[in-house]
PDB file of C-alpha atoms in Angstrom:
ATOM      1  CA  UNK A1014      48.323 -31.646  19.008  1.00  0.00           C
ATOM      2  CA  UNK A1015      45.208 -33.187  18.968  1.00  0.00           C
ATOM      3  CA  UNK A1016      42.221 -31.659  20.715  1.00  0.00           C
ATOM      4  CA  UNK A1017      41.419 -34.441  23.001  1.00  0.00           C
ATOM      5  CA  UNK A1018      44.607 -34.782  24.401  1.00  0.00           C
ATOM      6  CA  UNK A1019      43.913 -31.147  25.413  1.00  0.00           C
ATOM      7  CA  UNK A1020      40.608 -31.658  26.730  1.00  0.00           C
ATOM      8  CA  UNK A1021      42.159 -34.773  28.803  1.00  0.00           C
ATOM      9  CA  UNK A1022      45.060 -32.841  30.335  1.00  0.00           C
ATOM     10  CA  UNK A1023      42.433 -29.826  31.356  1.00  0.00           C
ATOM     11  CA  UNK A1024      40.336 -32.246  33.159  1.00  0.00           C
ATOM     12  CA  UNK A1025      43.244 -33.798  35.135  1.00  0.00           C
ATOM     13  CA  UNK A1026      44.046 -30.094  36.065  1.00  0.00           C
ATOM     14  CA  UNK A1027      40.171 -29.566  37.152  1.00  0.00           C
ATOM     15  CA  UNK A1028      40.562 -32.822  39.279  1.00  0.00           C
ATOM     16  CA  UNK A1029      43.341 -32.091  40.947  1.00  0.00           C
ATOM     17  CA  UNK A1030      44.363 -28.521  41.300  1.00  0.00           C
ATOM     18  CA  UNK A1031      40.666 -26.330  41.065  1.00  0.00           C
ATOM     19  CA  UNK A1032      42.378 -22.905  41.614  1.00  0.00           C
ATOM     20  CA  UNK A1033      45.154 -23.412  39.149  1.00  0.00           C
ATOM     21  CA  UNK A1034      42.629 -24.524  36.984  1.00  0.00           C
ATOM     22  CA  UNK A1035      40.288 -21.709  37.206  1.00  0.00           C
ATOM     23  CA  UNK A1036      43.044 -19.399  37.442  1.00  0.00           C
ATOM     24  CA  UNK A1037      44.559 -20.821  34.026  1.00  0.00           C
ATOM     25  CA  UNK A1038      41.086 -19.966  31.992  1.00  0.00           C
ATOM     26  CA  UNK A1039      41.472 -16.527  32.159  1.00  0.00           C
ATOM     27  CA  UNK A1040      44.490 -17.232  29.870  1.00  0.00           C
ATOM     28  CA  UNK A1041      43.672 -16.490  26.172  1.00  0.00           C
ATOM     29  CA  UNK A1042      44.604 -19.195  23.512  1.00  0.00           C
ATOM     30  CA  UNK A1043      47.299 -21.033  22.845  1.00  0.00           C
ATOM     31  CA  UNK A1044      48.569 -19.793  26.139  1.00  0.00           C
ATOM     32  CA  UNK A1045      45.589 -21.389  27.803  1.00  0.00           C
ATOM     33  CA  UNK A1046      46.655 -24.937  26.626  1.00  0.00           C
ATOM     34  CA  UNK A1047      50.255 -23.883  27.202  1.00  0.00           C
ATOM     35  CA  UNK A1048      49.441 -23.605  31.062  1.00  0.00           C
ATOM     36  CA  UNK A1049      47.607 -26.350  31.385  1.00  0.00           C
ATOM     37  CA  UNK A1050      50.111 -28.835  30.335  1.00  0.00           C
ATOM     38  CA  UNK A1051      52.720 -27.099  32.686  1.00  0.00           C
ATOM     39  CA  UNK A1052      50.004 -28.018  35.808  1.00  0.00           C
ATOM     40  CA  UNK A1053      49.957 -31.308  34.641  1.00  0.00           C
ATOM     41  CA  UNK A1054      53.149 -31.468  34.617  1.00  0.00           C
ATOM     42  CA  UNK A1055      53.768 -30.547  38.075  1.00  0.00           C
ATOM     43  CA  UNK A1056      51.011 -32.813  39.244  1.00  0.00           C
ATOM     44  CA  UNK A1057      52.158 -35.622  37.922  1.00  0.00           C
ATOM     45  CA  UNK A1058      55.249 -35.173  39.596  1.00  0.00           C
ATOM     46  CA  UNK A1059      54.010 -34.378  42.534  1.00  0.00           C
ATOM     47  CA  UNK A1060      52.414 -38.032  41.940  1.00  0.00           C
ATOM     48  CA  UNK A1061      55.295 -39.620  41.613  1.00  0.00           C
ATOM     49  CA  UNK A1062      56.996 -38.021  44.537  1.00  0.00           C
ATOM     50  CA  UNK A1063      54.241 -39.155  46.542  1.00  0.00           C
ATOM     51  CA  UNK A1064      54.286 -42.549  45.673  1.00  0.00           C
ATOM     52  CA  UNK A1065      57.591 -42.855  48.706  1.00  0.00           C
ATOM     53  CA  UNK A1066      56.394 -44.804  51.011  1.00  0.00           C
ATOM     54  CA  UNK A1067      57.831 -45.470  54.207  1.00  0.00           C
ATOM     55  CA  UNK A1068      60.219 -48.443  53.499  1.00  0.00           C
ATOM     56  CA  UNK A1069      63.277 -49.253  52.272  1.00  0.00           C
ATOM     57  CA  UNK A1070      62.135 -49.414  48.179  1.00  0.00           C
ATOM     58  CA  UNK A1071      59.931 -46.676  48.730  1.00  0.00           C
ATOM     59  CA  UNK A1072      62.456 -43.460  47.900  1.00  0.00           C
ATOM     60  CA  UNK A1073      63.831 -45.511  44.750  1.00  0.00           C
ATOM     61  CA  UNK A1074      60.519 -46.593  43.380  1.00  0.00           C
ATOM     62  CA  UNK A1075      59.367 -42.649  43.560  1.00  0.00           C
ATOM     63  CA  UNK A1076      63.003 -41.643  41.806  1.00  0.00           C
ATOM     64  CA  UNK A1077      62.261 -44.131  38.890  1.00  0.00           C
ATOM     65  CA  UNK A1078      58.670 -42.464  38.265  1.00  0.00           C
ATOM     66  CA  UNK A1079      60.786 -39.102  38.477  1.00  0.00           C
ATOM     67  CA  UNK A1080      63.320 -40.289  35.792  1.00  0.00           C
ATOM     68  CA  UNK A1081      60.412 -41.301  33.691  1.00  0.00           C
ATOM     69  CA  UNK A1082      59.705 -37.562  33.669  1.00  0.00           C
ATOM     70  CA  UNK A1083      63.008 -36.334  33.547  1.00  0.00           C
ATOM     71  CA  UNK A1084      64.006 -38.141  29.978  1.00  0.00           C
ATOM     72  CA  UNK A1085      60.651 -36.317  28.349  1.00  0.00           C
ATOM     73  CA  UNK A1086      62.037 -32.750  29.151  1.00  0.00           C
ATOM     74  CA  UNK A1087      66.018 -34.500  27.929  1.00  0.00           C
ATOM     75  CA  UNK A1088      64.122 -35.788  24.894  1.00  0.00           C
ATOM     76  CA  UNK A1089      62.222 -32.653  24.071  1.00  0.00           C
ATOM     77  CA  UNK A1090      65.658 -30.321  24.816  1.00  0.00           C
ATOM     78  CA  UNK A1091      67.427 -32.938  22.189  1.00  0.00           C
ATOM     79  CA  UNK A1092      64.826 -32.205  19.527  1.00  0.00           C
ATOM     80  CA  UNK A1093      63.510 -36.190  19.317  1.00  0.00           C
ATOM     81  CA  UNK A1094      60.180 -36.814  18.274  1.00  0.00           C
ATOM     82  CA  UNK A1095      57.544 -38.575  21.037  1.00  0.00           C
ATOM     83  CA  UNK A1096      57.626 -42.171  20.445  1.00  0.00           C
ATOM     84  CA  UNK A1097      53.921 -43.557  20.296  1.00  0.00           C
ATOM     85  CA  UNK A1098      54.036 -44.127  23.716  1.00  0.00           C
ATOM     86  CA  UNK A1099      54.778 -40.929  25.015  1.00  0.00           C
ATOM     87  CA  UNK A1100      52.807 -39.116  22.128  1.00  0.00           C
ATOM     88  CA  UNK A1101      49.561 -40.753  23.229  1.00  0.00           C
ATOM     89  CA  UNK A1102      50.229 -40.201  27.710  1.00  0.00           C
ATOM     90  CA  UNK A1103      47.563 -37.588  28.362  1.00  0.00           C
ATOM     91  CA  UNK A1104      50.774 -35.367  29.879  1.00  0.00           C
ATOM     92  CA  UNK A1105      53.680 -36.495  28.663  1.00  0.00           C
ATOM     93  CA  UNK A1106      53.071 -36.161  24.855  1.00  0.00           C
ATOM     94  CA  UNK A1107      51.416 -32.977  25.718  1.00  0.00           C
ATOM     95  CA  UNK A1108      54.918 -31.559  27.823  1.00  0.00           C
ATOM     96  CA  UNK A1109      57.652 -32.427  24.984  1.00  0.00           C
ATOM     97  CA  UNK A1110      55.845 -30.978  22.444  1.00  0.00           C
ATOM     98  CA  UNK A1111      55.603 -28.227  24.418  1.00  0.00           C
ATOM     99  CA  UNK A1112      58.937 -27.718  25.622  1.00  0.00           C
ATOM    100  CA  UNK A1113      60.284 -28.411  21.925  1.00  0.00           C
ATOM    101  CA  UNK A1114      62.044 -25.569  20.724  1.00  0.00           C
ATOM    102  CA  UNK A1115      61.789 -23.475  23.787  1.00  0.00           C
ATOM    103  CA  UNK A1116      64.532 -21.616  24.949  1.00  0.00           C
ATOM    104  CA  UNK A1117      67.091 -23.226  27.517  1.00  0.00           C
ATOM    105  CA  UNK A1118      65.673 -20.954  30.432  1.00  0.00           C
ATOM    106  CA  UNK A1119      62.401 -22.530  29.965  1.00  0.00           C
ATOM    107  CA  UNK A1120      63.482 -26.239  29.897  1.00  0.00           C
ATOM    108  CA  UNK A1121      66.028 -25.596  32.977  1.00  0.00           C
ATOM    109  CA  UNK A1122      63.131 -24.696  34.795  1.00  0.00           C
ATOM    110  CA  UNK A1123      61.123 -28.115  34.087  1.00  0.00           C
ATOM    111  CA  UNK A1124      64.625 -29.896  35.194  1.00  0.00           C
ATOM    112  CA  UNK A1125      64.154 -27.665  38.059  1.00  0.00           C
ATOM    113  CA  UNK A1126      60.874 -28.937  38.917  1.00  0.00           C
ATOM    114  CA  UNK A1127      61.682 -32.417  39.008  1.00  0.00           C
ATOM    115  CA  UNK A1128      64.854 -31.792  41.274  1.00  0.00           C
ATOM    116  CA  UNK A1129      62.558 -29.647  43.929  1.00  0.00           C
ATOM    117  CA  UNK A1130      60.864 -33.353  44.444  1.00  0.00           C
ATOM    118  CA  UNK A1131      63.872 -34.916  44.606  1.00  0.00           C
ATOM    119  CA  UNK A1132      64.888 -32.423  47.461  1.00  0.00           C
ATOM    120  CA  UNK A1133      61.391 -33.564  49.170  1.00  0.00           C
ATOM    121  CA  UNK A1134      62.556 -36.855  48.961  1.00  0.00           C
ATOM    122  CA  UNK A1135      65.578 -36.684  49.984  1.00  0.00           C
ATOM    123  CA  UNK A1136      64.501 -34.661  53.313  1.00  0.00           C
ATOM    124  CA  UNK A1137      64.121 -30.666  53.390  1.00  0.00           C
ATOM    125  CA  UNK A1138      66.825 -30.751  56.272  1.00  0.00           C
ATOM    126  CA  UNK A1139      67.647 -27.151  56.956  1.00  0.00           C
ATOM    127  CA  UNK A1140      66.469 -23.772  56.232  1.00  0.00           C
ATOM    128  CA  UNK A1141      69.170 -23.689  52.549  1.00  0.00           C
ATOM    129  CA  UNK A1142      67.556 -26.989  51.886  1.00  0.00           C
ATOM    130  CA  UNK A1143      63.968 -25.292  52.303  1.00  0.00           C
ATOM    131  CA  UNK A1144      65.526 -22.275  50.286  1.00  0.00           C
ATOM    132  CA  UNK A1145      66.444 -24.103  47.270  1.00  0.00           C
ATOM    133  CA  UNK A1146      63.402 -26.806  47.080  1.00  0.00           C
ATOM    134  CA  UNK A1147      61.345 -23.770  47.374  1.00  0.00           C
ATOM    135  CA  UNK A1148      62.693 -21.757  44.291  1.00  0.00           C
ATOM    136  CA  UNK A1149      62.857 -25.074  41.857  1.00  0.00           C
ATOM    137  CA  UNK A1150      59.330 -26.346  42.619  1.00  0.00           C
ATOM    138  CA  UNK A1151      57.856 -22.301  42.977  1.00  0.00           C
ATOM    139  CA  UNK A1152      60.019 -20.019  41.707  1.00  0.00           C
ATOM    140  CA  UNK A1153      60.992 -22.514  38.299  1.00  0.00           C
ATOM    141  CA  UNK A1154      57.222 -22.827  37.799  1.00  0.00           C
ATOM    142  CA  UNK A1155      56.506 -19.185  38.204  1.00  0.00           C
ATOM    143  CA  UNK A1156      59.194 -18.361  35.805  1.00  0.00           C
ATOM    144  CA  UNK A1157      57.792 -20.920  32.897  1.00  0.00           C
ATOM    145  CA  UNK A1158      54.093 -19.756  33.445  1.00  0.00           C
ATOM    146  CA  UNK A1159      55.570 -16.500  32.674  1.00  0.00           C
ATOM    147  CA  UNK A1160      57.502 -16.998  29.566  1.00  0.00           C
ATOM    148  CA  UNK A1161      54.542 -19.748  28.495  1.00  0.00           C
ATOM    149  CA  UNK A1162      52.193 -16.477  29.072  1.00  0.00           C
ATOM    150  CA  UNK A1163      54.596 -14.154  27.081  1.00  0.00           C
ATOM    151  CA  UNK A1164      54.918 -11.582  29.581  1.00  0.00           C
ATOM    152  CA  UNK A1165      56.966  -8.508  28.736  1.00  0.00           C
ATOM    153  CA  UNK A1166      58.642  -6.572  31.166  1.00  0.00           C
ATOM    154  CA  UNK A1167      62.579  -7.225  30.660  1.00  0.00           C
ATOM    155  CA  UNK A1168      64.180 -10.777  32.302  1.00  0.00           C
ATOM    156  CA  UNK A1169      65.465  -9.005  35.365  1.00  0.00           C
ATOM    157  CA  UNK A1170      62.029  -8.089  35.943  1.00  0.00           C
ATOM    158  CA  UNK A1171      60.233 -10.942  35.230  1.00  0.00           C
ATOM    159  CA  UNK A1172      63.120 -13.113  37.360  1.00  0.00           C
ATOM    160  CA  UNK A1173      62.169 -11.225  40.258  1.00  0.00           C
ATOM    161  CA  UNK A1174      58.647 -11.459  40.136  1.00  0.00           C
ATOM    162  CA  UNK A1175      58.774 -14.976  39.560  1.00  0.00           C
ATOM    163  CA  UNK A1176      60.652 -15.316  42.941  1.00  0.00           C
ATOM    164  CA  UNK A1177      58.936 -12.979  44.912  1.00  0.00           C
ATOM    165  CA  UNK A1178      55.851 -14.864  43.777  1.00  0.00           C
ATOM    166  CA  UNK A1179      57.384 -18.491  43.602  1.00  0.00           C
ATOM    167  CA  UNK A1180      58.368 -18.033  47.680  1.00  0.00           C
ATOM    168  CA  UNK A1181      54.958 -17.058  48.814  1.00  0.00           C
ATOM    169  CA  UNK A1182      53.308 -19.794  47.577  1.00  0.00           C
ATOM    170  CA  UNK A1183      56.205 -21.969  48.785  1.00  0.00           C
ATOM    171  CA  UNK A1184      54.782 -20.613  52.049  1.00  0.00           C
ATOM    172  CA  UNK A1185      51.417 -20.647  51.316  1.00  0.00           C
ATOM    173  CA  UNK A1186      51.708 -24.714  50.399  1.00  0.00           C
ATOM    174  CA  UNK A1187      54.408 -25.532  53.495  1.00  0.00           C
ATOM    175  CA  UNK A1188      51.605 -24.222  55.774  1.00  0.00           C
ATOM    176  CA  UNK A1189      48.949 -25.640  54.112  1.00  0.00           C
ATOM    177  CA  UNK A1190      50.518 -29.163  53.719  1.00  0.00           C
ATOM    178  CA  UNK A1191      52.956 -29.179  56.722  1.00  0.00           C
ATOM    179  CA  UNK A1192      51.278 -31.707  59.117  1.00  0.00           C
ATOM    180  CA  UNK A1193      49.239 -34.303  56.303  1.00  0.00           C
ATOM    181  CA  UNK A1194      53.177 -34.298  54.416  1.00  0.00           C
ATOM    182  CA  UNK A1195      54.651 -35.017  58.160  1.00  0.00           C
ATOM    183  CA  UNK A1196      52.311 -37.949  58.384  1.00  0.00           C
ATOM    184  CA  UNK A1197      53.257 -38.731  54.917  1.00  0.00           C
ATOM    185  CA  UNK A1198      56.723 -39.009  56.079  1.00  0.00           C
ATOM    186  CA  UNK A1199      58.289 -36.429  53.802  1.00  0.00           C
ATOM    187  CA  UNK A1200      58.132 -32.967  56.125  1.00  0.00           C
ATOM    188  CA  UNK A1201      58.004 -29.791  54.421  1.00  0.00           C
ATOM    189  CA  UNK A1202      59.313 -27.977  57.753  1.00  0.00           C
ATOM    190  CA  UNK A1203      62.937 -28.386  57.872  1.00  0.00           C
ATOM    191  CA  UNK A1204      65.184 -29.679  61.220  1.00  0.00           C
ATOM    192  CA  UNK A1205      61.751 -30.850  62.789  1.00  0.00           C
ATOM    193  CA  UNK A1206      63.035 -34.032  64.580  1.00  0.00           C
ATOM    194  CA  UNK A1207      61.110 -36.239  67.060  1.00  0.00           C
ATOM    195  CA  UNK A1208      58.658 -34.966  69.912  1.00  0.00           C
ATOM    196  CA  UNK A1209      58.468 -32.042  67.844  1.00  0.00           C
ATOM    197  CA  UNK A1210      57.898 -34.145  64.365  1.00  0.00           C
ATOM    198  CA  UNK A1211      55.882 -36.479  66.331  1.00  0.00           C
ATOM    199  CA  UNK A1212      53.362 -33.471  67.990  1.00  0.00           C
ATOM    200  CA  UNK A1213      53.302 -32.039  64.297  1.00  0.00           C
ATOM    201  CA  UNK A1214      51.769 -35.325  62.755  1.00  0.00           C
ATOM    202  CA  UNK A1215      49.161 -34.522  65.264  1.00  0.00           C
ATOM    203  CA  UNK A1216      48.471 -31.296  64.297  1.00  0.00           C
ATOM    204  CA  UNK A1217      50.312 -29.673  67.427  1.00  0.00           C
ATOM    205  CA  UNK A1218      53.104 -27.840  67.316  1.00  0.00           C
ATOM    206  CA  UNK A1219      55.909 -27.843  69.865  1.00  0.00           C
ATOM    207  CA  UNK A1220      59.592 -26.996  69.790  1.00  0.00           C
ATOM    208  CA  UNK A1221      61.264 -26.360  66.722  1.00  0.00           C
ATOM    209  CA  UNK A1222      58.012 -26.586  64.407  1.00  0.00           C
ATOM    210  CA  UNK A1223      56.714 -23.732  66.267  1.00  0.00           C
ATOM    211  CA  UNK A1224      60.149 -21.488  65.127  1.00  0.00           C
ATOM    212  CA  UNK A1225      59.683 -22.668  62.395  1.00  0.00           C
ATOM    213  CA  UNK A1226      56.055 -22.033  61.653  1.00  0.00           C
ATOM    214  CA  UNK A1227      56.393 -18.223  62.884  1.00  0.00           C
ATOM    215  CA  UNK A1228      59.579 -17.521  60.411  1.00  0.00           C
ATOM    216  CA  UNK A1229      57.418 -18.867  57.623  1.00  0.00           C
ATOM    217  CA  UNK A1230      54.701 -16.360  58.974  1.00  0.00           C
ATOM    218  CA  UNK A1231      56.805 -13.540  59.068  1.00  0.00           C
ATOM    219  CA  UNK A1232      58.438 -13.792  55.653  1.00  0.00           C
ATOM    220  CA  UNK A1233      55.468 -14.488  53.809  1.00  0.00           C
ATOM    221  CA  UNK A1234      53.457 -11.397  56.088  1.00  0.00           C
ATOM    222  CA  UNK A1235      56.275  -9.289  54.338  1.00  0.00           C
ATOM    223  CA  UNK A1236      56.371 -10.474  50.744  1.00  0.00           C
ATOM    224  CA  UNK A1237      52.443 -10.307  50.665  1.00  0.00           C
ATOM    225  CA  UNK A1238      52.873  -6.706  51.442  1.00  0.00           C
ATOM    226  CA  UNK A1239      54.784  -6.701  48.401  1.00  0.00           C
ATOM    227  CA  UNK A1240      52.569  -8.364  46.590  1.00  0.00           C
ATOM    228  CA  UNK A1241      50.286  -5.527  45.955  1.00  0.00           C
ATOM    229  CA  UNK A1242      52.113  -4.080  43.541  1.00  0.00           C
ATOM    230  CA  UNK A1243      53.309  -7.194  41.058  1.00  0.00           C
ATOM    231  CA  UNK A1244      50.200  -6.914  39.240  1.00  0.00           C
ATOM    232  CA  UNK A1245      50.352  -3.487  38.248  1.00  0.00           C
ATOM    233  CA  UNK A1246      54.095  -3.962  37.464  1.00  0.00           C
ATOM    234  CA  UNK A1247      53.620  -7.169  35.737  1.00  0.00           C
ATOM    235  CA  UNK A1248      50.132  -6.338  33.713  1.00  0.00           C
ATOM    236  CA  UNK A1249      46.741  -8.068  33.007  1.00  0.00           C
ATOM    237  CA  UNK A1250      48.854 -10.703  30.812  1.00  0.00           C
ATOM    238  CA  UNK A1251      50.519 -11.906  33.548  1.00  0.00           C
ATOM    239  CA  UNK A1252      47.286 -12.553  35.932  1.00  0.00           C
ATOM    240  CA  UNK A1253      46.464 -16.455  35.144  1.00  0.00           C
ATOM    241  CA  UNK A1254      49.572 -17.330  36.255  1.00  0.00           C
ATOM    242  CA  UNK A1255      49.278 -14.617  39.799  1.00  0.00           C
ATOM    243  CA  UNK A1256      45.374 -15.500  40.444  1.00  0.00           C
ATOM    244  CA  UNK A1257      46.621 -19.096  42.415  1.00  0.00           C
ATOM    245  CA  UNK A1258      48.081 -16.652  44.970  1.00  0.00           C
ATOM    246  CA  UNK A1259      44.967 -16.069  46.484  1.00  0.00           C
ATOM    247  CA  UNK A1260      44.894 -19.520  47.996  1.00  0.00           C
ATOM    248  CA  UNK A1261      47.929 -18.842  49.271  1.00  0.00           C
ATOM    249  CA  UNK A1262      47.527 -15.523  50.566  1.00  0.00           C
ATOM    250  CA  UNK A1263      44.645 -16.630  52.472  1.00  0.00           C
ATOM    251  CA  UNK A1264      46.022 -19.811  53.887  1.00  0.00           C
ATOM    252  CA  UNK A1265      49.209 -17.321  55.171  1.00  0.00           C
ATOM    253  CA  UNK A1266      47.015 -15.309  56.684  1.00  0.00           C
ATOM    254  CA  UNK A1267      44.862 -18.023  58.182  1.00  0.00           C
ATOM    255  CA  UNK A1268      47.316 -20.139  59.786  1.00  0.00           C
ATOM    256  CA  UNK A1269      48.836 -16.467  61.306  1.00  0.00           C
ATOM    257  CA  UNK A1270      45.327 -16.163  62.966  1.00  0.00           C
ATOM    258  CA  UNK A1271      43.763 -19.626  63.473  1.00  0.00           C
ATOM    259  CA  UNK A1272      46.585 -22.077  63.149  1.00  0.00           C
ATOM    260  CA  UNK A1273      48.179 -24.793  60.878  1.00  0.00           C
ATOM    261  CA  UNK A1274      44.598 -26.923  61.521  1.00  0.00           C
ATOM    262  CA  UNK A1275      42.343 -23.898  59.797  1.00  0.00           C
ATOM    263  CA  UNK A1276      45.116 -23.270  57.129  1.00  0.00           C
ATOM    264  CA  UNK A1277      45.010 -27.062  55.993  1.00  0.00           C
ATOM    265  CA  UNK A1278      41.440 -26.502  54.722  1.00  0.00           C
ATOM    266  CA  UNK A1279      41.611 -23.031  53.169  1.00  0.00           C
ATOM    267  CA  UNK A1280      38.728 -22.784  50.632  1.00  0.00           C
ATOM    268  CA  UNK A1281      39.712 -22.507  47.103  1.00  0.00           C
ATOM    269  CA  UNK A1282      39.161 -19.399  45.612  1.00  0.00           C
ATOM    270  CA  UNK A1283      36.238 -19.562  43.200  1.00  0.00           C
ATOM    271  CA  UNK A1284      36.015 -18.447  39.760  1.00  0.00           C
ATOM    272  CA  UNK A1285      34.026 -14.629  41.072  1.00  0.00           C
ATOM    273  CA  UNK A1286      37.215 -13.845  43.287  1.00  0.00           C
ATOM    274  CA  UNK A1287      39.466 -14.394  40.983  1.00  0.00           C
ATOM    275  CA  UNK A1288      37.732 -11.958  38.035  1.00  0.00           C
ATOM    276  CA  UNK A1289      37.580  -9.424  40.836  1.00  0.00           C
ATOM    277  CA  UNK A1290      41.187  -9.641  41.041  1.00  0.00           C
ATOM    278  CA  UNK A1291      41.713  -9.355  37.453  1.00  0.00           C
ATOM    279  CA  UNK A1292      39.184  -6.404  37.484  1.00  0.00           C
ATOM    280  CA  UNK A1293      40.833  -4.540  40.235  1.00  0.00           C
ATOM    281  CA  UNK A1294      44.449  -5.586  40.049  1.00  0.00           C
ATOM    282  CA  UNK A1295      44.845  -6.455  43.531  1.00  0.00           C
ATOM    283  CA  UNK A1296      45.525 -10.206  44.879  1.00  0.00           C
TER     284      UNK A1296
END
């Protein structure tokens, strides 16, 4: 793979996603590069899932982008070579080399990523909705970074990690996104319906949002207790693909104090947090 395709597919990462890209530098070589084609990847379809707008060809238009996506990861599970095209798109020549030759797990879990923004799409409607759209966009990514970083530890192990891990930042981005995606017309708080949907795109909450809100509190309170001890059970290896969960702890724990306003402009952790993390073990 040629270098500068690398170097191109970093910088979108820097752009768009600062912690996951600081966070994927502690990664030694090829692992590194492995990583940051899989945050491409999800940014790109977090792209194309964005580009919904609210009329009637706006769901399809965001489903064809989607598809786009979806026939790279068919293409590289088939074995077939990029065409030019594809070999030359900063991400997409980039993922199916990648994803060639990896086991099944790992390429069910980039199918699983473009589902969870299908889900998003489509409405998060209830709580099973939430459930599921949470573990194929999280708990799917969490999983590859793992196997991409070559973690050891047994597959039951690393499973649960990866879902323990996946759901807090599931909460971590639902309370940091919830009112700019309700004014985006694609809520990330399921059953919210209108005064309540209404006060949330003005960064109120009322009604059902506010249940809502506080069960997403007091899950993600618990599994951030448990999140002390993933890095010790997981190892150093492992870190570059935990370190992101700072951003998420502290958005969790800022919406619990300040609300969904403060959480919506959590700082990103900088490069000196995260190496104290790695240095310490603790998230």
């Amino acid at each position: 793979m040629p270098e500068a395709t690398l170097d191109e597919t970093a910088r979108l990462v820097e752009r768009a996603d600062p912690t996951v890209f600081r966070a994927t530098l502690f990664a030694p070589e090829p692992a590194r590069s492995r990583l940051m084609t899989l945050a491409a990847f999800d940014i790109e379809l977090s792209r194309a899932a964005a580009r919904a707008p609210a009329r009637e060809e706006g769901p399809l238009l965001a489903e064809m982008r989607l598809q786009f996506w979806r026939d790279r990861v068919e293409a590289a599970a088939a074995g077939q070579r990029s065409d030019p095209d594809t070999a030359h798109h900063e991400v997409a020549g980039p993922l199916q080399a990648l994803l060639a030759g990896r086991p099944s797990a790992d390429v069910d879990d980039a199918r699983a990523m473009i589902e969870a923004r299908l889900d998003q799409i489509e409405g998060l409607g209830d709580e099973a909705t939430w459930d599921r759209w949470a573990d194929r966009r999280f708990g799917a990514r969490q999983r590859l970074a793992l196997a991409l970083l070559d973690v050891k530890g047994g597959k039951t192990a690393l499973n649960q990690a990866a879902a323990q891990t996946g759901r807090i930042a599931a909460h971590g981005f639902t309370l940091r996104n919830a009112v700019p995606a309700a004014q985006d017309g694609q809520p990330l708080l399921p059953s919210i319906q209108g005064a309540a949907l209404a006060a949330l795109q003005r960064g109120r909450l009322e009604g059902e949002a506010t249940m809502r809100v506080d069960a997403r509190l007091r899950e993600a309170g618990s599994l951030l207790t448990g999140l002390r001890d993933v890095p010790r059970r997981m190892g150093r290896a492992a870190m570059p693909a935990l370190l992101p969960l700072i951003r998420d702890r502290r958005t969790i724990e800022t919406a619990a104090r300040h609300g969904l306003d403060a959480a919506a402009s959590t700082p990103e952790p900088g490069a000196v947090a995260m190496l104290w993390a790695v240095i310490t073990g603790r998230l």
